[in-house]
PDB file of C-alpha atoms and ligand atoms in Angstrom:
ATOM      1  CA  MET A   1       8.279 -43.207  25.320  1.00  0.00           C
ATOM      2  CA  GLU A   2      11.340 -42.482  27.311  1.00  0.00           C
ATOM      3  CA  ASN A   3      14.014 -44.022  25.211  1.00  0.00           C
ATOM      4  CA  LYS A   4      14.386 -41.926  22.090  1.00  0.00           C
ATOM      5  CA  THR A   5      17.117 -44.012  20.516  1.00  0.00           C
ATOM      6  CA  ASP A   6      16.358 -46.685  17.969  1.00  0.00           C
ATOM      7  CA  THR A   7      16.711 -49.909  19.884  1.00  0.00           C
ATOM      8  CA  PHE A   8      15.464 -52.064  17.031  1.00  0.00           C
ATOM      9  CA  ASN A   9      18.154 -54.636  16.704  1.00  0.00           C
ATOM     10  CA  SER A  10      16.306 -57.611  15.303  1.00  0.00           C
ATOM     11  CA  LYS A  11      18.135 -59.635  12.739  1.00  0.00           C
ATOM     12  CA  ARG A  12      17.203 -59.459   9.058  1.00  0.00           C
ATOM     13  CA  LEU A  13      17.266 -62.990   7.727  1.00  0.00           C
ATOM     14  CA  SER A  14      17.848 -63.717   4.071  1.00  0.00           C
ATOM     15  CA  ILE A  15      15.463 -66.244   2.578  1.00  0.00           C
ATOM     16  CA  LEU A  16      16.619 -67.134  -0.933  1.00  0.00           C
ATOM     17  CA  ASN A  17      16.309 -63.850  -2.873  1.00  0.00           C
ATOM     18  CA  ILE A  18      14.500 -61.812  -0.233  1.00  0.00           C
ATOM     19  CA  TRP A  19      14.541 -61.007   3.478  1.00  0.00           C
ATOM     20  CA  VAL A  20      12.402 -61.093   6.564  1.00  0.00           C
ATOM     21  CA  ASP A  21      12.842 -59.538  10.008  1.00  0.00           C
ATOM     22  CA  ASP A  22      13.223 -61.814  12.991  1.00  0.00           C
ATOM     23  CA  VAL A  23      10.518 -59.980  14.969  1.00  0.00           C
ATOM     24  CA  ASN A  24       7.487 -61.094  16.881  1.00  0.00           C
ATOM     25  CA  ARG A  25       4.265 -59.119  16.848  1.00  0.00           C
ATOM     26  CA  CYS A  26       5.038 -57.286  20.054  1.00  0.00           C
ATOM     27  CA  GLN A  27       8.498 -56.214  18.835  1.00  0.00           C
ATOM     28  CA  ALA A  28       7.027 -55.124  15.499  1.00  0.00           C
ATOM     29  CA  ARG A  29       4.486 -53.023  17.373  1.00  0.00           C
ATOM     30  CA  SER A  30       7.203 -51.381  19.476  1.00  0.00           C
ATOM     31  CA  ARG A  31       9.060 -50.638  16.312  1.00  0.00           C
ATOM     32  CA  VAL A  32       6.060 -48.757  14.909  1.00  0.00           C
ATOM     33  CA  GLN A  33       5.741 -46.868  18.164  1.00  0.00           C
ATOM     34  CA  TRP A  34       9.351 -45.828  17.802  1.00  0.00           C
ATOM     35  CA  MET A  35       8.712 -44.688  14.212  1.00  0.00           C
ATOM     36  CA  LEU A  36       5.837 -42.506  15.377  1.00  0.00           C
ATOM     37  CA  GLU A  37       7.741 -41.020  18.296  1.00  0.00           C
ATOM     38  CA  CYS A  38      11.188 -40.579  16.863  1.00  0.00           C
ATOM     39  CA  SER A  39      11.410 -40.808  13.104  1.00  0.00           C
ATOM     40  CA  ASP A  40      11.713 -37.732  10.914  1.00  0.00           C
ATOM     41  CA  ARG A  41      10.692 -39.438   7.681  1.00  0.00           C
ATOM     42  CA  ALA A  42       8.088 -41.826   6.261  1.00  0.00           C
ATOM     43  CA  GLN A  43       9.272 -45.288   7.277  1.00  0.00           C
ATOM     44  CA  VAL A  44       7.921 -48.263   5.421  1.00  0.00           C
ATOM     45  CA  ILE A  45       6.560 -51.664   6.381  1.00  0.00           C
ATOM     46  CA  PHE A  46       6.271 -54.432   3.808  1.00  0.00           C
ATOM     47  CA  ALA A  47       4.912 -57.934   4.187  1.00  0.00           C
ATOM     48  CA  SER A  48       7.433 -60.567   3.287  1.00  0.00           C
ATOM     49  CA  ASN A  49       6.048 -63.652   1.560  1.00  0.00           C
ATOM     50  CA  PRO A  50       7.245 -66.371  -0.837  1.00  0.00           C
ATOM     51  CA  GLU A  51       5.643 -64.824  -3.944  1.00  0.00           C
ATOM     52  CA  LYS A  52       7.831 -61.733  -3.528  1.00  0.00           C
ATOM     53  CA  ASN A  53      10.868 -63.948  -3.847  1.00  0.00           C
ATOM     54  CA  PHE A  54       9.982 -64.341  -7.524  1.00  0.00           C
ATOM     55  CA  SER A  55       8.345 -61.016  -8.357  1.00  0.00           C
ATOM     56  CA  LEU A  56      10.635 -58.462  -6.709  1.00  0.00           C
ATOM     57  CA  PRO A  57      13.996 -59.365  -8.268  1.00  0.00           C
ATOM     58  CA  LYS A  58      12.453 -58.392 -11.631  1.00  0.00           C
ATOM     59  CA  TYR A  59      12.435 -54.742 -10.538  1.00  0.00           C
ATOM     60  CA  LYS A  60      15.897 -53.592  -9.555  1.00  0.00           C
ATOM     61  CA  ASP A  61      14.775 -50.363  -7.875  1.00  0.00           C
ATOM     62  CA  LEU A  62      12.047 -52.021  -5.834  1.00  0.00           C
ATOM     63  CA  TYR A  63      14.309 -54.878  -4.913  1.00  0.00           C
ATOM     64  CA  HIS A  64      16.769 -52.432  -3.404  1.00  0.00           C
ATOM     65  CA  LEU A  65      13.935 -50.568  -1.657  1.00  0.00           C
ATOM     66  CA  TYR A  66      12.675 -53.831  -0.209  1.00  0.00           C
ATOM     67  CA  GLN A  67      16.105 -54.827   1.018  1.00  0.00           C
ATOM     68  CA  ASN A  68      16.329 -51.518   2.878  1.00  0.00           C
ATOM     69  CA  ALA A  69      12.750 -51.418   4.150  1.00  0.00           C
ATOM     70  CA  ASP A  70      12.278 -50.337   7.754  1.00  0.00           C
ATOM     71  CA  LEU A  71      10.267 -53.390   8.733  1.00  0.00           C
ATOM     72  CA  LEU A  72       9.759 -56.666   6.861  1.00  0.00           C
ATOM     73  CA  LEU A  73       6.967 -58.666   8.465  1.00  0.00           C
ATOM     74  CA  PRO A  74       6.988 -62.477   8.472  1.00  0.00           C
ATOM     75  CA  ASP A  75       3.586 -62.394   6.793  1.00  0.00           C
ATOM     76  CA  GLY A  76       3.000 -65.981   5.762  1.00  0.00           C
ATOM     77  CA  ILE A  77       3.720 -69.475   6.960  1.00  0.00           C
ATOM     78  CA  GLY A  78       6.056 -69.955   3.976  1.00  0.00           C
ATOM     79  CA  MET A  79       8.560 -67.448   5.376  1.00  0.00           C
ATOM     80  CA  VAL A  80       8.234 -68.832   8.899  1.00  0.00           C
ATOM     81  CA  LEU A  81       9.019 -72.383   7.758  1.00  0.00           C
ATOM     82  CA  ALA A  82      11.821 -71.177   5.490  1.00  0.00           C
ATOM     83  CA  ALA A  83      13.440 -69.274   8.383  1.00  0.00           C
ATOM     84  CA  ARG A  84      13.257 -72.399  10.512  1.00  0.00           C
ATOM     85  CA  LEU A  85      14.736 -74.684   7.855  1.00  0.00           C
ATOM     86  CA  ILE A  86      17.466 -72.361   6.647  1.00  0.00           C
ATOM     87  CA  HIS A  87      18.418 -70.462   9.808  1.00  0.00           C
ATOM     88  CA  GLY A  88      16.972 -72.586  12.592  1.00  0.00           C
ATOM     89  CA  ARG A  89      14.985 -69.529  13.759  1.00  0.00           C
ATOM     90  CA  HIS A  90      11.465 -69.896  15.141  1.00  0.00           C
ATOM     91  CA  LEU A  91       9.639 -66.830  13.892  1.00  0.00           C
ATOM     92  CA  GLU A  92       6.149 -65.862  14.925  1.00  0.00           C
ATOM     93  CA  ARG A  93       3.856 -65.240  11.981  1.00  0.00           C
ATOM     94  CA  VAL A  94       2.813 -61.588  11.806  1.00  0.00           C
ATOM     95  CA  PRO A  95       0.151 -61.364   9.082  1.00  0.00           C
ATOM     96  CA  GLY A  96       0.085 -57.910   7.474  1.00  0.00           C
ATOM     97  CA  VAL A  97      -3.699 -57.780   7.738  1.00  0.00           C
ATOM     98  CA  GLU A  98      -3.599 -58.352  11.506  1.00  0.00           C
ATOM     99  CA  PHE A  99      -0.727 -55.956  11.990  1.00  0.00           C
ATOM    100  CA  PHE A 100      -2.813 -53.338  10.178  1.00  0.00           C
ATOM    101  CA  PHE A 101      -5.268 -53.469  13.105  1.00  0.00           C
ATOM    102  CA  ASP A 102      -2.402 -53.247  15.600  1.00  0.00           C
ATOM    103  CA  ILE A 103      -1.243 -50.048  13.926  1.00  0.00           C
ATOM    104  CA  CYS A 104      -4.777 -48.619  13.944  1.00  0.00           C
ATOM    105  CA  LYS A 105      -5.067 -49.353  17.668  1.00  0.00           C
ATOM    106  CA  LEU A 106      -1.695 -47.743  18.241  1.00  0.00           C
ATOM    107  CA  ALA A 107      -2.954 -44.695  16.335  1.00  0.00           C
ATOM    108  CA  VAL A 108      -5.808 -44.343  18.842  1.00  0.00           C
ATOM    109  CA  GLU A 109      -3.549 -44.874  21.854  1.00  0.00           C
ATOM    110  CA  THR A 110      -1.036 -42.297  20.666  1.00  0.00           C
ATOM    111  CA  ASN A 111      -3.539 -39.790  19.238  1.00  0.00           C
ATOM    112  CA  ARG A 112      -2.381 -40.116  15.649  1.00  0.00           C
ATOM    113  CA  SER A 113      -4.592 -39.990  12.585  1.00  0.00           C
ATOM    114  CA  ILE A 114      -4.498 -42.253   9.557  1.00  0.00           C
ATOM    115  CA  PHE A 115      -4.937 -41.879   5.786  1.00  0.00           C
ATOM    116  CA  ILE A 116      -6.207 -44.809   3.723  1.00  0.00           C
ATOM    117  CA  TYR A 117      -5.168 -44.892   0.071  1.00  0.00           C
ATOM    118  CA  GLY A 118      -6.111 -47.693  -2.299  1.00  0.00           C
ATOM    119  CA  SER A 119      -8.758 -50.083  -3.679  1.00  0.00           C
ATOM    120  CA  ARG A 120     -11.900 -49.180  -5.576  1.00  0.00           C
ATOM    121  CA  GLU A 121     -13.882 -46.208  -4.274  1.00  0.00           C
ATOM    122  CA  GLU A 122     -16.756 -48.261  -2.861  1.00  0.00           C
ATOM    123  CA  VAL A 123     -14.332 -50.714  -1.222  1.00  0.00           C
ATOM    124  CA  ASN A 124     -12.264 -47.909   0.290  1.00  0.00           C
ATOM    125  CA  GLU A 125     -15.363 -46.132   1.556  1.00  0.00           C
ATOM    126  CA  ARG A 126     -16.917 -49.263   3.047  1.00  0.00           C
ATOM    127  CA  ALA A 127     -13.637 -50.440   4.566  1.00  0.00           C
ATOM    128  CA  SER A 128     -13.163 -47.036   6.217  1.00  0.00           C
ATOM    129  CA  ARG A 129     -16.654 -47.207   7.689  1.00  0.00           C
ATOM    130  CA  VAL A 130     -16.162 -50.751   8.974  1.00  0.00           C
ATOM    131  CA  LEU A 131     -12.793 -49.783  10.446  1.00  0.00           C
ATOM    132  CA  SER A 132     -14.251 -46.782  12.298  1.00  0.00           C
ATOM    133  CA  LYS A 133     -16.851 -49.077  13.849  1.00  0.00           C
ATOM    134  CA  LYS A 134     -14.310 -51.744  14.763  1.00  0.00           C
ATOM    135  CA  ILE A 135     -11.789 -49.373  16.324  1.00  0.00           C
ATOM    136  CA  GLN A 136     -13.468 -46.828  18.532  1.00  0.00           C
ATOM    137  CA  GLY A 137     -11.873 -43.401  18.496  1.00  0.00           C
ATOM    138  CA  LEU A 138      -9.882 -43.979  15.298  1.00  0.00           C
ATOM    139  CA  ASP A 139      -9.292 -40.714  13.472  1.00  0.00           C
ATOM    140  CA  ILE A 140      -9.413 -41.292   9.698  1.00  0.00           C
ATOM    141  CA  ALA A 141      -8.071 -37.938   8.546  1.00  0.00           C
ATOM    142  CA  GLY A 142      -8.472 -38.764   4.875  1.00  0.00           C
ATOM    143  CA  ARG A 143      -8.931 -41.454   2.298  1.00  0.00           C
ATOM    144  CA  SER A 144      -8.652 -41.949  -1.437  1.00  0.00           C
ATOM    145  CA  ASN A 145      -9.374 -44.754  -3.835  1.00  0.00           C
ATOM    146  CA  GLY A 146      -6.427 -46.381  -5.560  1.00  0.00           C
ATOM    147  CA  TYR A 147      -7.245 -45.326  -9.101  1.00  0.00           C
ATOM    148  CA  VAL A 148      -5.894 -41.786  -9.017  1.00  0.00           C
ATOM    149  CA  LYS A 149      -4.529 -40.730 -12.393  1.00  0.00           C
ATOM    150  CA  GLU A 150      -0.906 -39.724 -12.761  1.00  0.00           C
ATOM    151  CA  ASN A 151      -1.853 -36.086 -13.425  1.00  0.00           C
ATOM    152  CA  GLU A 152      -3.937 -36.005 -10.230  1.00  0.00           C
ATOM    153  CA  MET A 153      -1.219 -37.452  -8.033  1.00  0.00           C
ATOM    154  CA  GLU A 154      -0.003 -34.017  -6.994  1.00  0.00           C
ATOM    155  CA  GLY A 155      -3.470 -33.378  -5.512  1.00  0.00           C
ATOM    156  CA  LEU A 156      -3.423 -36.680  -3.639  1.00  0.00           C
ATOM    157  CA  VAL A 157      -0.026 -35.957  -2.093  1.00  0.00           C
ATOM    158  CA  ASN A 158      -1.311 -32.514  -1.041  1.00  0.00           C
ATOM    159  CA  ASN A 159      -4.400 -34.101   0.503  1.00  0.00           C
ATOM    160  CA  ILE A 160      -2.274 -36.555   2.477  1.00  0.00           C
ATOM    161  CA  ASN A 161      -0.059 -33.729   3.719  1.00  0.00           C
ATOM    162  CA  GLN A 162      -2.963 -31.427   4.545  1.00  0.00           C
ATOM    163  CA  SER A 163      -4.743 -34.196   6.438  1.00  0.00           C
ATOM    164  CA  GLY A 164      -1.861 -34.201   8.926  1.00  0.00           C
ATOM    165  CA  ALA A 165      -2.020 -38.007   9.079  1.00  0.00           C
ATOM    166  CA  GLN A 166       1.110 -39.627  10.445  1.00  0.00           C
ATOM    167  CA  ILE A 167       0.110 -43.089   9.347  1.00  0.00           C
ATOM    168  CA  LEU A 168      -0.525 -43.962   5.711  1.00  0.00           C
ATOM    169  CA  PHE A 169      -1.905 -47.269   4.494  1.00  0.00           C
ATOM    170  CA  ILE A 170      -1.281 -48.039   0.829  1.00  0.00           C
ATOM    171  CA  ALA A 171      -3.511 -50.692  -0.728  1.00  0.00           C
ATOM    172  CA  LEU A 172      -2.588 -50.845  -4.407  1.00  0.00           C
ATOM    173  CA  GLY A 173      -1.320 -54.434  -4.574  1.00  0.00           C
ATOM    174  CA  SER A 174       2.249 -55.378  -5.271  1.00  0.00           C
ATOM    175  CA  PRO A 175       4.392 -53.964  -6.904  1.00  0.00           C
ATOM    176  CA  LYS A 176       2.245 -50.838  -7.451  1.00  0.00           C
ATOM    177  CA  GLN A 177       2.195 -49.903  -3.762  1.00  0.00           C
ATOM    178  CA  GLU A 178       5.957 -50.305  -3.356  1.00  0.00           C
ATOM    179  CA  ARG A 179       6.501 -48.178  -6.466  1.00  0.00           C
ATOM    180  CA  TRP A 180       4.153 -45.476  -5.184  1.00  0.00           C
ATOM    181  CA  TYR A 181       6.029 -45.326  -1.899  1.00  0.00           C
ATOM    182  CA  ALA A 182       9.388 -45.181  -3.701  1.00  0.00           C
ATOM    183  CA  THR A 183       8.192 -42.277  -5.849  1.00  0.00           C
ATOM    184  CA  TYR A 184       6.409 -40.152  -3.268  1.00  0.00           C
ATOM    185  CA  ARG A 185       7.981 -40.916   0.097  1.00  0.00           C
ATOM    186  CA  SER A 186      10.167 -37.830   0.113  1.00  0.00           C
ATOM    187  CA  ARG A 187       7.106 -35.628  -0.486  1.00  0.00           C
ATOM    188  CA  LEU A 188       5.202 -36.892   2.554  1.00  0.00           C
ATOM    189  CA  LYS A 189       5.494 -34.153   5.181  1.00  0.00           C
ATOM    190  CA  HIS A 190       3.875 -35.650   8.267  1.00  0.00           C
ATOM    191  CA  VAL A 191       3.678 -39.363   7.528  1.00  0.00           C
ATOM    192  CA  ARG A 192       6.004 -41.386   9.734  1.00  0.00           C
ATOM    193  CA  VAL A 193       4.624 -44.873   9.141  1.00  0.00           C
ATOM    194  CA  CYS A 194       3.601 -46.318   5.783  1.00  0.00           C
ATOM    195  CA  GLN A 195       2.255 -49.834   5.619  1.00  0.00           C
ATOM    196  CA  CYS A 196       1.677 -51.475   2.246  1.00  0.00           C
ATOM    197  CA  ILE A 197      -1.461 -53.532   2.818  1.00  0.00           C
ATOM    198  CA  GLY A 198      -2.305 -55.127  -0.551  1.00  0.00           C
ATOM    199  CA  GLY A 199      -5.839 -56.526  -0.500  1.00  0.00           C
ATOM    200  CA  THR A 200      -6.591 -55.759   3.173  1.00  0.00           C
ATOM    201  CA  LEU A 201      -9.348 -53.255   2.350  1.00  0.00           C
ATOM    202  CA  ASP A 202     -11.156 -55.858   0.242  1.00  0.00           C
ATOM    203  CA  THR A 203     -11.179 -58.159   3.257  1.00  0.00           C
ATOM    204  CA  LEU A 204     -12.329 -55.378   5.546  1.00  0.00           C
ATOM    205  CA  ALA A 205     -15.112 -54.376   3.178  1.00  0.00           C
ATOM    206  CA  GLY A 206     -16.274 -57.986   3.102  1.00  0.00           C
ATOM    207  CA  ASN A 207     -15.518 -58.552  -0.591  1.00  0.00           C
ATOM    208  CA  VAL A 208     -12.878 -61.132   0.187  1.00  0.00           C
ATOM    209  CA  LYS A 209     -13.411 -63.442   3.147  1.00  0.00           C
ATOM    210  CA  ARG A 210     -10.514 -64.210   5.491  1.00  0.00           C
ATOM    211  CA  ALA A 211     -10.048 -67.858   6.301  1.00  0.00           C
ATOM    212  CA  PRO A 212     -11.901 -69.049   9.423  1.00  0.00           C
ATOM    213  CA  ASP A 213      -9.755 -69.381  12.549  1.00  0.00           C
ATOM    214  CA  ILE A 214      -9.316 -73.132  12.278  1.00  0.00           C
ATOM    215  CA  TRP A 215      -7.699 -72.751   8.814  1.00  0.00           C
ATOM    216  CA  CYS A 216      -5.400 -70.019  10.150  1.00  0.00           C
ATOM    217  CA  ARG A 217      -4.429 -72.130  13.151  1.00  0.00           C
ATOM    218  CA  MET A 218      -3.507 -74.989  10.822  1.00  0.00           C
ATOM    219  CA  ASN A 219      -1.483 -72.513   8.722  1.00  0.00           C
ATOM    220  CA  LEU A 220      -3.688 -73.240   5.719  1.00  0.00           C
ATOM    221  CA  GLU A 221      -4.920 -69.724   5.064  1.00  0.00           C
ATOM    222  CA  TRP A 222      -3.201 -69.753   1.664  1.00  0.00           C
ATOM    223  CA  LEU A 223      -5.190 -72.885   0.679  1.00  0.00           C
ATOM    224  CA  TYR A 224      -8.463 -71.334   1.805  1.00  0.00           C
ATOM    225  CA  ARG A 225      -7.776 -68.240  -0.288  1.00  0.00           C
ATOM    226  CA  LEU A 226      -6.887 -70.396  -3.259  1.00  0.00           C
ATOM    227  CA  ILE A 227     -10.162 -72.306  -2.998  1.00  0.00           C
ATOM    228  CA  LYS A 228     -12.139 -69.062  -2.663  1.00  0.00           C
ATOM    229  CA  GLU A 229     -10.215 -67.226  -5.384  1.00  0.00           C
ATOM    230  CA  PRO A 230      -8.971 -69.834  -7.886  1.00  0.00           C
ATOM    231  CA  LYS A 231      -7.440 -67.072 -10.007  1.00  0.00           C
ATOM    232  CA  ARG A 232      -4.727 -66.799  -7.345  1.00  0.00           C
ATOM    233  CA  ILE A 233      -3.277 -70.043  -8.702  1.00  0.00           C
ATOM    234  CA  LYS A 234      -1.271 -67.843 -11.095  1.00  0.00           C
ATOM    235  CA  ARG A 235       0.576 -66.310  -8.146  1.00  0.00           C
ATOM    236  CA  GLN A 236       0.644 -69.352  -5.953  1.00  0.00           C
ATOM    237  CA  ARG A 237       2.060 -71.744  -8.526  1.00  0.00           C
ATOM    238  CA  VAL A 238       5.515 -70.556  -7.464  1.00  0.00           C
ATOM    239  CA  LEU A 239       4.991 -71.983  -3.970  1.00  0.00           C
ATOM    240  CA  PRO A 240       6.186 -75.559  -4.728  1.00  0.00           C
ATOM    241  CA  ILE A 241       9.270 -74.090  -6.416  1.00  0.00           C
ATOM    242  CA  PHE A 242       9.844 -71.928  -3.342  1.00  0.00           C
ATOM    243  CA  ALA A 243       9.540 -74.964  -1.056  1.00  0.00           C
ATOM    244  CA  PHE A 244      11.993 -76.932  -3.175  1.00  0.00           C
ATOM    245  CA  MET A 245      14.514 -74.082  -3.291  1.00  0.00           C
ATOM    246  CA  VAL A 246      14.254 -73.608   0.478  1.00  0.00           C
ATOM    247  CA  LEU A 247      15.026 -77.281   1.057  1.00  0.00           C
ATOM    248  CA  LEU A 248      18.067 -77.060  -1.216  1.00  0.00           C
ATOM    249  CA  GLU A 249      19.215 -73.895   0.533  1.00  0.00           C
ATOM    250  CA  ALA A 250      18.761 -75.511   3.961  1.00  0.00           C
ATOM    251  CA  ILE A 251      20.918 -78.468   2.899  1.00  0.00           C
ATOM    252  CA  ARG A 252      23.527 -76.188   1.358  1.00  0.00           C
ATOM    253  CA  TYR A 253      23.580 -74.025   4.496  1.00  0.00           C
ATOM    254  CA  ARG A 254      24.101 -77.032   6.739  1.00  0.00           C
ATOM    255  CA  ILE A 255      26.900 -78.451   4.579  1.00  0.00           C
ATOM    256  CA  HIS A 256      28.649 -75.077   4.578  1.00  0.00           C
ATOM    257  CA  THR A 257      28.221 -74.618   8.298  1.00  0.00           C
ATOM    258  CA  ARG A 258      29.849 -77.992   8.865  1.00  0.00           C
ATOM    259  CA  VAL A 259      32.711 -77.265   6.506  1.00  0.00           C
ATOM    260  CA  ASP A 260      33.332 -73.905   8.163  1.00  0.00           C
ATOM    261  CA  PHE A 261      33.269 -75.404  11.634  1.00  0.00           C
ATOM    262  CA  PRO A 262      36.814 -75.237  13.086  1.00  0.00           C
ATOM    263  CA  MET A 263      38.353 -78.701  13.367  1.00  0.00           C
ATOM    264  CA  THR A 264      40.198 -79.299  16.581  1.00  0.00           C
TER     265      THR A 264
HETATM  266  N1  UDP B   1      -5.614 -51.618  -6.655  1.00  0.00           N
HETATM  267  C1  UDP B   1      -5.671 -50.244  -6.651  1.00  0.00           C
HETATM  268  N2  UDP B   1      -5.174 -49.564  -7.710  1.00  0.00           N
HETATM  269  C2  UDP B   1      -4.609 -50.188  -8.780  1.00  0.00           C
HETATM  270  C3  UDP B   1      -4.522 -51.603  -8.759  1.00  0.00           C
HETATM  271  C4  UDP B   1      -5.036 -52.288  -7.672  1.00  0.00           C
HETATM  272  O1  UDP B   1      -6.164 -49.645  -5.699  1.00  0.00           O
HETATM  273  O2  UDP B   1      -4.183 -49.501  -9.710  1.00  0.00           O
HETATM  274  C5  UDP B   1      -6.164 -52.339  -5.489  1.00  0.00           C
HETATM  275  C6  UDP B   1      -7.248 -53.347  -5.824  1.00  0.00           C
HETATM  276  O3  UDP B   1      -8.493 -52.701  -5.965  1.00  0.00           O
HETATM  277  C7  UDP B   1      -7.183 -54.283  -4.633  1.00  0.00           C
HETATM  278  C8  UDP B   1      -5.703 -54.208  -4.217  1.00  0.00           C
HETATM  279  O4  UDP B   1      -5.146 -53.100  -4.894  1.00  0.00           O
HETATM  280  O5  UDP B   1      -7.963 -53.753  -3.589  1.00  0.00           O
HETATM  281  C9  UDP B   1      -4.892 -55.433  -4.665  1.00  0.00           C
HETATM  282  O6  UDP B   1      -5.163 -56.483  -3.888  1.00  0.00           O
HETATM  283  P1  UDP B   1      -4.322 -57.850  -4.005  1.00  0.00           P
HETATM  284  O7  UDP B   1      -5.046 -58.853  -3.202  1.00  0.00           O
HETATM  285  O8  UDP B   1      -4.009 -58.151  -5.425  1.00  0.00           O
HETATM  286  O9  UDP B   1      -2.963 -57.410  -3.300  1.00  0.00           O
HETATM  287  P2  UDP B   1      -1.849 -58.304  -2.649  1.00  0.00           P
HETATM  288  O10 UDP B   1      -2.138 -58.303  -1.190  1.00  0.00           O
HETATM  289  O11 UDP B   1      -2.009 -59.666  -3.235  1.00  0.00           O
HETATM  290  O12 UDP B   1      -0.587 -57.594  -3.033  1.00  0.00           O
END
């Protein structure tokens, strides 16, 4: 890359209690490329979705971390619709699981290696194998399951550093993965890009099925997952509340915009 300055000037939109970046997939990809080429620290990518609007504010430290994240992907249709209603912005959905593949491809193109941390041992191992097959030439410099004990964490950090990987995927679920990043980011010597990927490895290993294309195209992936994993109702029951709050916020925003409009 020729331009070594950070030209990432997308807007960060506030959606109720959280935020999302006004980026499309291509811009998000360029941003990661910039991180790999120019950053001198482990930058972090989180997926922004409606559930986080309710879970994150409970943890002050993580909330602050999230607000200052390096990239907040418009992961689900909920955030895309909210951005349209509140800000009138037409965001492209950038699902974290798909962006994960973009980053892996970028790793191959730029000769970087990756480290995969998270999920149960058999899931991690299988997902790594599937990934190697899917993305030819991908260098998986190291991997670890997500059930490392606190007193073994030092060893894990050493392994990540010794692997030389510049890209780290953390699949511990939320908020564990955010907390791990907050605790260990300053100890990561070579990592320049950290993506928190939640249950992506389960999908990759085939334990959890992604919705067929037609469901994704109709923006009903969340419904498909709910049908397949009814226990997700616990997390998804906040969605109607989110929708209601977004509508209120959109109305409030419009009223305020009108009031503020200079009268001539
Ligand atoms: N997990 C882990 N260590 C833990 C707790 C969870 O590695 O201490 C893994 C778990 O095995 C699963 C993932 O984290 O693979 C959580 O997936 P989930 O779908 O809940 O994450 P989300 O995308 O919803 O945040």
